Coordinates of N, CA and C in Angstrom, one line a residue:
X1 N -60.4 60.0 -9.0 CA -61.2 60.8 -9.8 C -61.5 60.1 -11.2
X2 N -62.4 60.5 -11.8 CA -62.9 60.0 -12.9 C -62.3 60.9 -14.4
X3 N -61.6 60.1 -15.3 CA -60.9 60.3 -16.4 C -60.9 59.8 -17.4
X4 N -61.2 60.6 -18.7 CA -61.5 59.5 -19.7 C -60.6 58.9 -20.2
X5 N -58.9 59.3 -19.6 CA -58.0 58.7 -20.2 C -57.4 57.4 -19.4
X6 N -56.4 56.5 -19.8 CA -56.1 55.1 -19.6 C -55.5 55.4 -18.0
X7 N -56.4 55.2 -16.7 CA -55.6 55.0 -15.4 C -55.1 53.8 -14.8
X8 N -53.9 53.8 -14.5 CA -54.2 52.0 -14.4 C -52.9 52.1 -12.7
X9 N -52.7 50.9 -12.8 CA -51.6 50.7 -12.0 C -51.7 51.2 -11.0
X10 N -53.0 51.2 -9.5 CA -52.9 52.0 -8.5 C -52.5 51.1 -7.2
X11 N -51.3 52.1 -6.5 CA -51.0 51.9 -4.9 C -51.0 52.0 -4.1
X12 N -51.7 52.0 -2.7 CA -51.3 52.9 -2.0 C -50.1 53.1 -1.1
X13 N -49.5 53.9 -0.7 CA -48.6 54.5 0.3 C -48.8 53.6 1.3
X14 N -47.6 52.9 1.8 CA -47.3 52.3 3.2 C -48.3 53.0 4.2
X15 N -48.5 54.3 4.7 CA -49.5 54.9 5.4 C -51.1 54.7 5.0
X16 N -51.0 54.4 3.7 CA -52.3 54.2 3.5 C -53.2 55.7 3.1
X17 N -52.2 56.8 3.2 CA -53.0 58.4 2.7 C -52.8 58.7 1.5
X18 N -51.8 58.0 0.6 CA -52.0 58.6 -0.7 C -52.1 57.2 -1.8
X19 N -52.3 57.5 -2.8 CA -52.5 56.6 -4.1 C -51.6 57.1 -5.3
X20 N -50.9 56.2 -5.9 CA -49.9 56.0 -6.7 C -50.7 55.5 -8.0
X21 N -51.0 55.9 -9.2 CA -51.1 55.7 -10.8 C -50.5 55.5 -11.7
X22 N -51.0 55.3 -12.5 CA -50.0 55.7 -13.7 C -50.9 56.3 -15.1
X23 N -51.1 57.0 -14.9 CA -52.3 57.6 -16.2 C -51.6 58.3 -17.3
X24 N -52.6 58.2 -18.5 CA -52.3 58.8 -19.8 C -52.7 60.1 -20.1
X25 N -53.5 60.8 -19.3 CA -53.7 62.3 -19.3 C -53.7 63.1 -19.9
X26 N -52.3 63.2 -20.2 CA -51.3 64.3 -20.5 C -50.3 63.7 -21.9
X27 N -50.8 62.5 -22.4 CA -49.9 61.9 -23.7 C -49.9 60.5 -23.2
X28 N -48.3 60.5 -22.8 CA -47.7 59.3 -22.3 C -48.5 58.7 -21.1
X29 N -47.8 57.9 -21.0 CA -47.7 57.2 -19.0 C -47.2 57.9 -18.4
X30 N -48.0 58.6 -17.6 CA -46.9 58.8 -16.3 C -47.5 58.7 -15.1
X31 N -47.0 59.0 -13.8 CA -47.1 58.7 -12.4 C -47.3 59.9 -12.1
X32 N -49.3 59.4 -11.2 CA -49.4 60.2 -10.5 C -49.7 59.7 -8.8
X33 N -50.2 60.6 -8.3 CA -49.9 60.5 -6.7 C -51.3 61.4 -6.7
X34 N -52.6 61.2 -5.5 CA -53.5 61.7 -4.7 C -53.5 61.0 -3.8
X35 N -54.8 62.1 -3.0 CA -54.9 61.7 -0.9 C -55.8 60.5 -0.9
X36 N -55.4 59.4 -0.5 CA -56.9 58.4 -0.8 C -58.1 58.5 -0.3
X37 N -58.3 59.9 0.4 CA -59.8 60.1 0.4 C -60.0 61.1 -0.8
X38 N -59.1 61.3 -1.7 CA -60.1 62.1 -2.8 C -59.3 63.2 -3.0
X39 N -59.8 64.0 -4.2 CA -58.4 65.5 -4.6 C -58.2 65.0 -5.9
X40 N -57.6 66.2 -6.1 CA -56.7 66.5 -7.5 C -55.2 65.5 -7.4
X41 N -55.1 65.0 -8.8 CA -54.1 64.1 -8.6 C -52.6 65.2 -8.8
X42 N -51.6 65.2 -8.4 CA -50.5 65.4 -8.9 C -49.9 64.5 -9.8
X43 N -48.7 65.3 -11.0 CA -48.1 64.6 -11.8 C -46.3 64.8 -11.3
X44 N -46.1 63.5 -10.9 CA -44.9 63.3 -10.3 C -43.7 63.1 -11.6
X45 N -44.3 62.8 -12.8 CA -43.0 62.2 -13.7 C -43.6 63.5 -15.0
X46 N -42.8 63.4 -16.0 CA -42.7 64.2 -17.3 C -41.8 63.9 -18.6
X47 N -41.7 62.4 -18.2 CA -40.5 62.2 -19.4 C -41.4 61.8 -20.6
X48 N -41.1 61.8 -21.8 CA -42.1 61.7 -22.9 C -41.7 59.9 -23.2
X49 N -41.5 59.4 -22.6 CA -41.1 57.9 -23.0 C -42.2 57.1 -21.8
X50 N -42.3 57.9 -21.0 CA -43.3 57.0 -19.8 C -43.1 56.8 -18.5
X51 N -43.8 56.0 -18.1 CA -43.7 55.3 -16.7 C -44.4 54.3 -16.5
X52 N -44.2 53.5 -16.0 CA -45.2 52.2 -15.0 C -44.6 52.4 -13.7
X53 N -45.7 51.9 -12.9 CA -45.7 52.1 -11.4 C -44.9 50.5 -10.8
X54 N -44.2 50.0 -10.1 CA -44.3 48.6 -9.5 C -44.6 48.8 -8.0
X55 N -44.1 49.8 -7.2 CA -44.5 50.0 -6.0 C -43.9 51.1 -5.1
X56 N -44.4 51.5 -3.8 CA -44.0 52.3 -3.3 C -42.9 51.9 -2.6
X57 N -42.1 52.8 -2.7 CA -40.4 52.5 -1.3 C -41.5 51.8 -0.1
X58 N -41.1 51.0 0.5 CA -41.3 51.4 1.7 C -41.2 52.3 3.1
X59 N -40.3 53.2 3.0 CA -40.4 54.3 3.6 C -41.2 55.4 3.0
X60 N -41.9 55.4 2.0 CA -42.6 56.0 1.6 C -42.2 57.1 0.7
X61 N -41.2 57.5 0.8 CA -41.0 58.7 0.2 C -40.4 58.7 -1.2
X62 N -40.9 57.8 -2.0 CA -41.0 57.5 -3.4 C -41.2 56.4 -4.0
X63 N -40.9 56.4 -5.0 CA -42.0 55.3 -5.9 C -41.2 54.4 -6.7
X64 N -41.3 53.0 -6.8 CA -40.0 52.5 -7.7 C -41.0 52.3 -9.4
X65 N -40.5 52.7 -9.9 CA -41.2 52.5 -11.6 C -40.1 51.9 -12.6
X66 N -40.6 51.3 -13.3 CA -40.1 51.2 -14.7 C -40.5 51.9 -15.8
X67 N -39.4 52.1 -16.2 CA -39.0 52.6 -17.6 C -38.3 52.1 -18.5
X68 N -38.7 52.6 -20.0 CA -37.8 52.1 -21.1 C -36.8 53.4 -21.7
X69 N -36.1 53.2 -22.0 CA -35.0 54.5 -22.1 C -33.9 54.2 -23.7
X70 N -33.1 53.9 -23.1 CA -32.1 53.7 -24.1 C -32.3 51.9 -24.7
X71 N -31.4 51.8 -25.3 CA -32.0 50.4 -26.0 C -33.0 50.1 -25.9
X72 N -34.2 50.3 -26.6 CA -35.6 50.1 -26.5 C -35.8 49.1 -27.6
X73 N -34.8 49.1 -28.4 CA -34.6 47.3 -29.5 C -34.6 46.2 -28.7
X74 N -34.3 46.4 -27.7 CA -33.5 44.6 -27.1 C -33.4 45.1 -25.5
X75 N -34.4 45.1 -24.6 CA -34.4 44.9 -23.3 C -34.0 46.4 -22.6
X76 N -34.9 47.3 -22.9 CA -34.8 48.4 -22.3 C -35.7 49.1 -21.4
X77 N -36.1 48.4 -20.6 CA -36.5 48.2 -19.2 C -35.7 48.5 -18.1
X78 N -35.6 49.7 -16.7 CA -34.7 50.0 -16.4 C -35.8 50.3 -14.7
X79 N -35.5 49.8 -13.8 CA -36.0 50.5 -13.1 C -35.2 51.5 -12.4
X80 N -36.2 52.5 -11.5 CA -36.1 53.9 -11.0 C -36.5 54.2 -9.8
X81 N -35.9 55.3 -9.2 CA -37.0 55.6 -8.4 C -37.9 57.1 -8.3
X82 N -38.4 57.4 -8.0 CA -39.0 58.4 -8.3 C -39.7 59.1 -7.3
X83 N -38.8 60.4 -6.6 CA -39.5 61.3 -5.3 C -40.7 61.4 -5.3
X84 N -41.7 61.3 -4.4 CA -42.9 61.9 -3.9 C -43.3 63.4 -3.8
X85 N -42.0 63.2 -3.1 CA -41.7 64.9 -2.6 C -41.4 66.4 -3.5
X86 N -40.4 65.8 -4.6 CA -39.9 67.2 -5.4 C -39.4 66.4 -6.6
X87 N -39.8 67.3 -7.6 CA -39.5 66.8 -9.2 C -38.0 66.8 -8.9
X88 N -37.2 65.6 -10.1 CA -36.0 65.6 -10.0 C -35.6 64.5 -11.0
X89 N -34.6 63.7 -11.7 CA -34.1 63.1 -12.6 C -34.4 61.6 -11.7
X90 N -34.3 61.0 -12.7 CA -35.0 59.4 -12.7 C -33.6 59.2 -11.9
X91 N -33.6 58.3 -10.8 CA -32.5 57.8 -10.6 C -32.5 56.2 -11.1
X92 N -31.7 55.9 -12.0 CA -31.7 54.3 -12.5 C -31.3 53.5 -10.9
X93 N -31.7 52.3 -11.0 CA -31.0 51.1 -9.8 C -29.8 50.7 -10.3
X94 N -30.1 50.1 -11.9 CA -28.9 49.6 -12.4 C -29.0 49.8 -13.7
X95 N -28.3 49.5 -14.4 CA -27.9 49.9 -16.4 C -28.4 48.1 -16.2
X96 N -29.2 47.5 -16.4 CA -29.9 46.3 -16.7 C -31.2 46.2 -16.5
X97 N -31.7 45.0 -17.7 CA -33.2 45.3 -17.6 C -33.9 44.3 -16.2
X98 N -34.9 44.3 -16.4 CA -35.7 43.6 -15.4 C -37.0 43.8 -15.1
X99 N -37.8 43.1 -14.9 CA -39.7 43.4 -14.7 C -39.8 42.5 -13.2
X100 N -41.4 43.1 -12.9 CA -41.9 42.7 -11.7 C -40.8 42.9 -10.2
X101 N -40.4 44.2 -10.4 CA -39.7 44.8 -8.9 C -39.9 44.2 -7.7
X102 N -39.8 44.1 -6.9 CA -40.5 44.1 -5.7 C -38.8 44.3 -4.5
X103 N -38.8 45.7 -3.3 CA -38.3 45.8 -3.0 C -38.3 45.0 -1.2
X104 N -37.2 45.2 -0.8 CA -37.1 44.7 0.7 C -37.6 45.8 1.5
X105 N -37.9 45.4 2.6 CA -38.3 46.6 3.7 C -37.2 47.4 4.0
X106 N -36.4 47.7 4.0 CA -35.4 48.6 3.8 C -34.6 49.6 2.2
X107 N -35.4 49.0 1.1 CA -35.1 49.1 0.3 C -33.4 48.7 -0.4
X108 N -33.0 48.2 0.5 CA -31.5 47.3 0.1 C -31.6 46.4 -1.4
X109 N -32.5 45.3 -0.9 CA -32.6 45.0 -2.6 C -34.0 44.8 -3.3
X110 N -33.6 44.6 -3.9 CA -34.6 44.3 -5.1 C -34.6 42.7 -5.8
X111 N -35.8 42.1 -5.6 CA -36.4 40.8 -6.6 C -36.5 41.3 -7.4
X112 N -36.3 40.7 -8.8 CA -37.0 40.9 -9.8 C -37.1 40.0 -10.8
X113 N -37.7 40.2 -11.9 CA -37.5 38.6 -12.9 C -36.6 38.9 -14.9
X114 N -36.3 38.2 -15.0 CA -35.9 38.3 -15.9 C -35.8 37.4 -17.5
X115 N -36.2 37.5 -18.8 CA -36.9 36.9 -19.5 C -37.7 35.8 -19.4
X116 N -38.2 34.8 -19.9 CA -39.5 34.4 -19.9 C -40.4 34.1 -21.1
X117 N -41.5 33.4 -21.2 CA -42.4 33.5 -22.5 C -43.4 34.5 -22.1
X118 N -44.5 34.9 -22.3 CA -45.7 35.1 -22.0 C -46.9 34.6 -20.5
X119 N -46.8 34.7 -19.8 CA -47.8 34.3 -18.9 C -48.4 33.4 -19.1
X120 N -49.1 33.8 -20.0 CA -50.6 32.8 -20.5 C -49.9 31.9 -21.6
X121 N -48.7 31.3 -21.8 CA -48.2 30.2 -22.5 C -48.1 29.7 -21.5
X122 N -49.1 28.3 -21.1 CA -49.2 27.4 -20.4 C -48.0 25.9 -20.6
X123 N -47.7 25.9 -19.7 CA -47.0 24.5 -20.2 C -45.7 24.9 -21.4
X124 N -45.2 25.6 -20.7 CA -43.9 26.4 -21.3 C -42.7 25.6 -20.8
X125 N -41.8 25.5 -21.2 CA -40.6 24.3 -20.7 C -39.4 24.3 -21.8
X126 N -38.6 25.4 -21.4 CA -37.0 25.4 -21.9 C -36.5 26.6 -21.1
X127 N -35.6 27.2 -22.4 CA -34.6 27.8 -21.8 C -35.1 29.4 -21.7
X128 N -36.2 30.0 -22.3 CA -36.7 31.0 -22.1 C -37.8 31.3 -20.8
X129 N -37.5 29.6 -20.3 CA -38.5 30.3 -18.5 C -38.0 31.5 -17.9
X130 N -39.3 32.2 -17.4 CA -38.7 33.5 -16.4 C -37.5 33.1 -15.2
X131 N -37.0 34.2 -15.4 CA -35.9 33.7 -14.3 C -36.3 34.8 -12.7
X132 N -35.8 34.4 -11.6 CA -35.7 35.5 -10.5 C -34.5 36.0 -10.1
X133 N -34.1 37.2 -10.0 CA -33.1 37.6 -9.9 C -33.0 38.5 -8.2
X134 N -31.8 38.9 -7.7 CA -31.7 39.6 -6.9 C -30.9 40.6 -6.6
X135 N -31.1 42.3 -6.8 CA -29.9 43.3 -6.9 C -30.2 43.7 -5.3
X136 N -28.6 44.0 -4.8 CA -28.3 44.3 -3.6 C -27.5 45.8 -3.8
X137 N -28.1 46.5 -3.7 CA -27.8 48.2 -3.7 C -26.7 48.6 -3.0
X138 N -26.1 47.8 -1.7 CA -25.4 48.2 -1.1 C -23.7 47.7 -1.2
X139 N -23.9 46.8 -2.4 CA -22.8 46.2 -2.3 C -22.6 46.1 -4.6
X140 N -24.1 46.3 -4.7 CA -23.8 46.4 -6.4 C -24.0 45.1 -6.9
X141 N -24.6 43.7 -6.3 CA -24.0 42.7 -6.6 C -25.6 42.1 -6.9
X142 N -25.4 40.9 -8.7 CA -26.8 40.4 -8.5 C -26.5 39.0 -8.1
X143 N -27.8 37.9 -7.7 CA -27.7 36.9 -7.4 C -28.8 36.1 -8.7
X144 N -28.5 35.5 -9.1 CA -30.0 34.5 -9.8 C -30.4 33.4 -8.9
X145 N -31.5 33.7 -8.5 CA -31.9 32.5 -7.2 C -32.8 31.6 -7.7
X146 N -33.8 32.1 -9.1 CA -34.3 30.7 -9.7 C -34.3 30.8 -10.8
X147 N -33.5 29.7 -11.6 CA -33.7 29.5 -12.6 C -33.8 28.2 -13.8
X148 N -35.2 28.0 -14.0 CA -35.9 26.4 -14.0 C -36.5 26.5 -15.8
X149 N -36.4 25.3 -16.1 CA -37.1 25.7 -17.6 C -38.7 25.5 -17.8
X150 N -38.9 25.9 -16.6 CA -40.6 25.9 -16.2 C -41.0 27.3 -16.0
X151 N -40.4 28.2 -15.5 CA -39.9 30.0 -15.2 C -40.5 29.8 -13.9
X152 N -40.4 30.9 -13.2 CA -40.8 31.3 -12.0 C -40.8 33.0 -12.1
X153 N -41.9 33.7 -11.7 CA -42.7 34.9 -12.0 C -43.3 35.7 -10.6
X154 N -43.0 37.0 -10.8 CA -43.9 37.6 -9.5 C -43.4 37.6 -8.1
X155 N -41.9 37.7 -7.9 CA -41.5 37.7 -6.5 C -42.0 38.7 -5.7
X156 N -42.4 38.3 -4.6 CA -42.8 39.0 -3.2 C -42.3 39.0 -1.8
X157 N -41.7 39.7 -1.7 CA -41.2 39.3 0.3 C -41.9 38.9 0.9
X158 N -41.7 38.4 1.6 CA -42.0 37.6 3.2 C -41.5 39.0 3.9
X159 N -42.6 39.1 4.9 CA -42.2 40.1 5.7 C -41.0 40.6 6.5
X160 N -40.5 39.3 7.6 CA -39.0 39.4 7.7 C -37.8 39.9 6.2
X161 N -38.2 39.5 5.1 CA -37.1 39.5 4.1 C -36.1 38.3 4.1
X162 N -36.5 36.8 4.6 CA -35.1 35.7 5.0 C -36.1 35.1 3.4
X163 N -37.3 34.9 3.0 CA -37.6 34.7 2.4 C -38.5 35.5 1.8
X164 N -39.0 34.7 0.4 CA -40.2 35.2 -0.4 C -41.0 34.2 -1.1
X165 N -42.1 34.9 -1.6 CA -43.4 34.0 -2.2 C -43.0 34.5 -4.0
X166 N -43.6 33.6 -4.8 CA -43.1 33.4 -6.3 C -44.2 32.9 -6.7
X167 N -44.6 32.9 -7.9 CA -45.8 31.9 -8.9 C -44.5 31.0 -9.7
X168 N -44.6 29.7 -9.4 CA -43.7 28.7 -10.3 C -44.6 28.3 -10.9
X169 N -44.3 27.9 -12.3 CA -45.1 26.5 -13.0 C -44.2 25.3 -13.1
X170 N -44.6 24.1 -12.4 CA -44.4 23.0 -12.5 C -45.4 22.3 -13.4
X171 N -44.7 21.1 -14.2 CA -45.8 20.5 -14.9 C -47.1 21.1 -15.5
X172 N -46.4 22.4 -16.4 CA -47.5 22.8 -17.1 C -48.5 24.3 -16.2
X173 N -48.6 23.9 -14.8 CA -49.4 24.3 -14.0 C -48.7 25.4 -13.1
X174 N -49.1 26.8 -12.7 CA -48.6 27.4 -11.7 C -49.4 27.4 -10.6
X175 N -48.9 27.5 -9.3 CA -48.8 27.5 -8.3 C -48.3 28.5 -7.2
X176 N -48.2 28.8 -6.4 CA -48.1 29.9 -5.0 C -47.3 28.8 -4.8
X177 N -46.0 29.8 -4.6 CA -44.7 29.0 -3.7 C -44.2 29.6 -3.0
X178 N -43.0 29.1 -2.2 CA -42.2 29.9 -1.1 C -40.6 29.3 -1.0
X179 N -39.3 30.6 -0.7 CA -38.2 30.2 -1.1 C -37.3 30.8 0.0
X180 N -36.9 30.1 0.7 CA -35.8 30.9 1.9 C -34.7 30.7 1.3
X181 N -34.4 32.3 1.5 CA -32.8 32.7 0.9 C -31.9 31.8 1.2
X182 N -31.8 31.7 2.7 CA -30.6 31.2 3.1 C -30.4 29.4 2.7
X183 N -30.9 28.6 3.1 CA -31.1 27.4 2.5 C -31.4 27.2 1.3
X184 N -32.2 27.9 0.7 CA -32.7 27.4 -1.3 C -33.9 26.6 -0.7
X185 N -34.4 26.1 -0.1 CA -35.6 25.3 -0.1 C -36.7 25.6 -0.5
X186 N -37.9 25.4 -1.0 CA -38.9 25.7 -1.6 C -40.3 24.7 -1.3
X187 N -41.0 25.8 -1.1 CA -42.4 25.1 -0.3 C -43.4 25.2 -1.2
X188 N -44.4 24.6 -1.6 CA -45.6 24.7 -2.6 C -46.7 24.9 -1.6
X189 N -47.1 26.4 -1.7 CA -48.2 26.4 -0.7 C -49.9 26.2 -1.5
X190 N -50.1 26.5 -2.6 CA -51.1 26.3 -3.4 C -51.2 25.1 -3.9
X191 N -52.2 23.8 -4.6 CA -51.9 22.5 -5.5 C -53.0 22.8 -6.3
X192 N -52.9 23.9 -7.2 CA -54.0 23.3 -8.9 C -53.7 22.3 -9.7
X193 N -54.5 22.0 -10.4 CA -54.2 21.1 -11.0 C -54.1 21.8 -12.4

């Protein structure tokens, strides 16, 4: 539907029947949810601090978002997740920050990345490249799977889950890459110059 206020961030539902937002509406950011043929949006969140969308559970029945909460001086970025179904308290993943979520098909863990320069600072090279990290829900435990003074940005599963897709910058330049868990090996499937 048409809004004069800031809509941004849309997903659809694993099913493909609803759409996931994040609109200013009502003040803040928050998350909403409609039927993707059309309707009144529902408002799924109400905290006065916000929301951003990263993606839907895979089972569908909620939404993983970030939030900034406590320490909002120094890295207070926290992801959540957030029912579809019935209002209810943010559930945190972990008391640590982290951007660019991206869950497994089971929702077991979570990619994510952690500090970095700016995107668009090209040809970036030290100790503030993005890093990728990995939280495992079931056991509490993180892994750092890349971390290069070039960054690496934007993790994605591979559908099995044995691997994922990444934007690395090598020499200045990023690129579409690929990284199997179990080995560490890494494949450059893109070559820009």
């Amino acid at each position: 539907p048409r809004h004069t206020a800031n809509d941004n961030g849309p997903a659809f539902s694993p099913n493909g029947k609803q759409i996931a937002f994040t609109s200013s509406r009502d003040g803040e950011a928050q998350a909403y949810v409609m039927p993707a043929s059309g309707g009144e949006p529902r408002q799924l969140t109400h905290h006065t601090e916000g929301y951003s969308i990263e993606e839907w559970r895979p089972d569908g029945k909620g939404i993983l978002t970030s939030i900034t909460r406590d320490h909002f001086w120094k890295h207070g970025e926290r992801f959540s997740f957030v029912s579809t179904a019935k209002r209810g308290p943010d559930k945190i993943l972990f008391d640590a920050y982290g951007s660019d979520g991206r869950l497994s098909s089971d929702s077991r863990r979570l990619l994510f990345t952690r500090e970095g320069e700016r995107w668009w600072r090209k040809g970036y090279r030290g100790s503030r490249g993005s890093q990728i990290w990995m939280f495992d829900s079931e056991d509490g435990s993180f892994e750092k799977l890349l971390d290069n003074e070039h960054g690496s940005r934007w993790p994605l599963w591979k559908p099995h889950g044995n691997a994922f897709y990444f934007v690395g910058q090598r020499d200045g330049v990023f690129n579409l890459r690929e990284r199997d868990l179990k080995s560490g090996k890494e494949r450059q499937i893109t070559h820009f110059k």
